[in-house]
Amino acid sequence: MVSTANNWRFRPAYAMVNGGPDLAPNSAPASNAGSECGDVEFTREYVEALLNERPKRKDRFSLKEKCDCLTDYIRRLKPVIRWFQELEVNYLLEHEKLQNSLEVSELKRSEMDLLLRNKEEELNSIIAELRKNYAALQEKFTKEELDKMAAMDSLTRERDARLEIERSKYSLSDELERVQRDLTSAKQQNASLSDMYKRQQEYIANLQHYNSKLQTDLSAVEEDRKRVETEKASMVENLGMYRGQLQVSRQCQDDAIKQRDALADEVASLKLELKQARDDCDRHQLQVQSLSAEFAEYKESTEKTCYEWGNLKSKNAELEARCLSQSDNIKELQDQLVSAEKKLQLSDLSTMERKTEYEGQKNLISELRTRLADAEFKLIEGEMLRKKLHNENLELKGNIRVFCRVRPFLAEDDTEVKIISYPTSMDALGRGIELAQNGQKHSFKFDRVFIPDVSQEDVFEDISQLVQSALDGYKVCIFAYGQTGSGKTYTMMGKPGDPEQKGLIPRTLEQIFKTRQFAQQQGWKYEMQVSMLEIYNETIRDLLPSNRSSLERENGSAGKQYTIKHDANGNTHVSDLTVVDVRSAKEVSFLLERAAHSRSVGKTQMNEQSSRSHFVFTLRIYGVNESTEQQVQGVLNLIDLAGSERLSKSGSTGDRLKETQAINKSLSSLSDVIFALARKEDHVPFRNSKLTYLLQPCLGGDSKTLMFVNIAPDPSSAGESLCSLRFAARVNACEIGVPRRQTYTKLSDSRLSYG
């Protein structure tokens, strides 16, 4: 027979021998106290062996031996039977208890069903009310979106109208200048023609005066000629008379000679008469000689007069020729004068037409100026509405905005395994990112997600309106977070020397100074101050000291001790920090290069040029509008955080190890602050780190804050990338204060605020 002691085991019993289900651990059988079995329980194998046991006897015909075997078998079977009886009683009791508990449970279930139906009705009513509220809010949101879209469309139309008006203004200005030039040239031509006409009139008057003088001289010469001819005729008559007298005298002489022959006798008597005749003859000869001399003189004077007459005649011919030429010239001048008068009339007509056109253009320009003034007024109103809508849009979000940027693969990265993907659904397009690690996919959604091939310009376009808020008088903070080598410094600073790869800080400064020039046309005047610092091993360093030696002393152990203070208005002041007044983007670029050379960088196994400190760039803006007497003060904080890293991957030792520990500690403090803000705890541990204490107004105040989380796509960085994405999701869920504009109050010590 099988030994009984060897088959007694202490283990949970079963309900039925023939394969019934085992008892549950919570439903133990009733106590066996007082029974012969005690706490002994029987196994299934033992009971089956006992039932299937066949007696083994030496003598099959011995009744005594058979009785002894049966007695031993019964003795061993009785405890099993009693155990089964007790177990049955226990199970009956347990069954009654379970029945009672089942009835109680049924009652409770009915009560719970009643309560659930009541709750369900209440929830249905609440859901219906919530649906109504949701529909109303959806309708209100849709209406606001439509109003916003209408405002944006009107703003776009007004902007296009303003551009069209500007172009028409420029074209009309050019046309006006051209018309003015044409009018000026016409006036000059008119003046020159008037001067020419006056000169021609004077010349004609001079010619007429000279012609009248020549006519007078000619008439005088004619009179002299006539007088000379008259005198010549009288002299010829006298000469004829004298010739007649001379012939008479000769005849008398001939008569006397004849009479002398005839009167020889009378010579004596006539000697006296002859003497007298001789005397008369001599006298006549003298008269003849005098007449001959006079005749010679008259002849000479006549020849002279003839010569003078010839000269006068030639002069007269010359004068007549000159008169003819002058007459021709006068005719030509008269023709030119007539043509000039016609041209003058035409120019007067064209001048009148141009004057009329000028008056029309002047009226059109005045009308366009009025319309331009109205358009500028509407543009100012639209700009104010845009600023208001933009600020209200950012205020309605209430959370810290988070942008995610994935850097491209580097040469040393493993490009075969893709751990990052981007959802293409309408809800997550451009906002969702998925990261695969260990066969599990983690999904995140942010305000914006930039894929690796997005340019620096496209990244800046999404934050340009946020940067604009700084000029509107708001506090703006943009900071980059991520592991070492994920592209934070490239996002913030860009690649030096390449204009296409400029970072957010240089592009922000260019936009601010361009917008300042445009705002000056609307009456705004801005003053700007810049400061730059780094937090290195929980120590603040000034990156713009007055001289290089002071920076070297700060890098040593005997540097300045800068303290951070917050005032009641939420502004943050750093004592003894260098503040520089700037007037152009070039000045700030020079200061950025100077600060970049002074910043702490080091080489690790993860990055050749790893930033070993937190870089904080601050631009304080003070604006005054003289026309509206409005004053604003804005602050722009641009922060490049040092990268988080694991010592096992970075391989940092010595000073790099201390830097890594300080960086991880400050980033851990930043994580604690984010967790406290997300849970809305009463106490937020801002003072645990210089970084969090400096960023207190940006994280828990009334600032517009944006975080860039930079991600590395290589599989070896999957763990750090997942931690960064989870941290960014918590940051995006944090609610901070509502942004508000600041009225400027001049600080006595001219120190910048980081709030």
Coordinates of N, CA, C and O in Angstrom, one line a residue, residues 126-143:
I126 N -25.9 68.0 -18.6 CA -24.7 68.8 -18.6 C -24.0 68.8 -20.0 O -23.6 69.8 -20.5
I127 N -24.0 67.5 -20.6 CA -23.4 67.4 -22.0 C -24.2 68.3 -23.0 O -23.6 68.9 -23.9
A128 N -25.6 68.2 -22.8 CA -26.4 69.0 -23.8 C -26.1 70.5 -23.6 O -25.9 71.3 -24.5
E129 N -26.0 70.9 -22.3 CA -25.7 72.3 -22.0 C -24.3 72.7 -22.5 O -24.1 73.7 -23.1
L130 N -23.3 71.7 -22.3 CA -22.0 72.0 -22.8 C -21.9 72.0 -24.3 O -21.2 72.8 -24.9
R131 N -22.7 71.2 -24.9 CA -22.8 71.2 -26.4 C -23.4 72.6 -26.9 O -22.9 73.1 -27.8
K132 N -24.4 73.0 -26.1 CA -24.9 74.3 -26.5 C -23.9 75.4 -26.3 O -23.7 76.3 -27.2
N133 N -23.2 75.3 -25.1 CA -22.1 76.3 -24.9 C -21.0 76.2 -25.9 O -20.5 77.2 -26.4
Y134 N -20.7 74.9 -26.2 CA -19.7 74.7 -27.3 C -20.1 75.2 -28.6 O -19.3 75.9 -29.3
A135 N -21.4 75.0 -29.0 CA -21.9 75.5 -30.2 C -21.8 77.1 -30.2 O -21.4 77.7 -31.2
A136 N -22.3 77.6 -29.0 CA -22.2 79.1 -29.0 C -20.8 79.6 -29.0 O -20.5 80.6 -29.8
L137 N -19.9 78.9 -28.3 CA -18.5 79.3 -28.3 C -17.9 79.1 -29.7 O -17.1 79.9 -30.2
Q138 N -18.3 78.0 -30.4 CA -17.8 77.7 -31.7 C -18.3 78.8 -32.7 O -17.5 79.3 -33.5
E139 N -19.6 79.2 -32.5 CA -20.1 80.2 -33.4 C -19.4 81.6 -33.1 O -19.1 82.3 -34.0
K140 N -19.2 81.8 -31.8 CA -18.5 83.1 -31.4 C -17.1 83.0 -32.0 O -16.6 84.0 -32.5
F141 N -16.4 81.8 -31.8 CA -15.0 81.7 -32.3 C -15.0 81.9 -33.8 O -14.1 82.5 -34.4
T142 N -16.0 81.3 -34.5 CA -16.1 81.4 -36.0 C -16.3 82.9 -36.4 O -15.7 83.4 -37.3
K143 N -17.2 83.5 -35.6 CA -17.4 84.9 -35.9 C -16.2 85.7 -35.7 O -15.9 86.6 -36.5

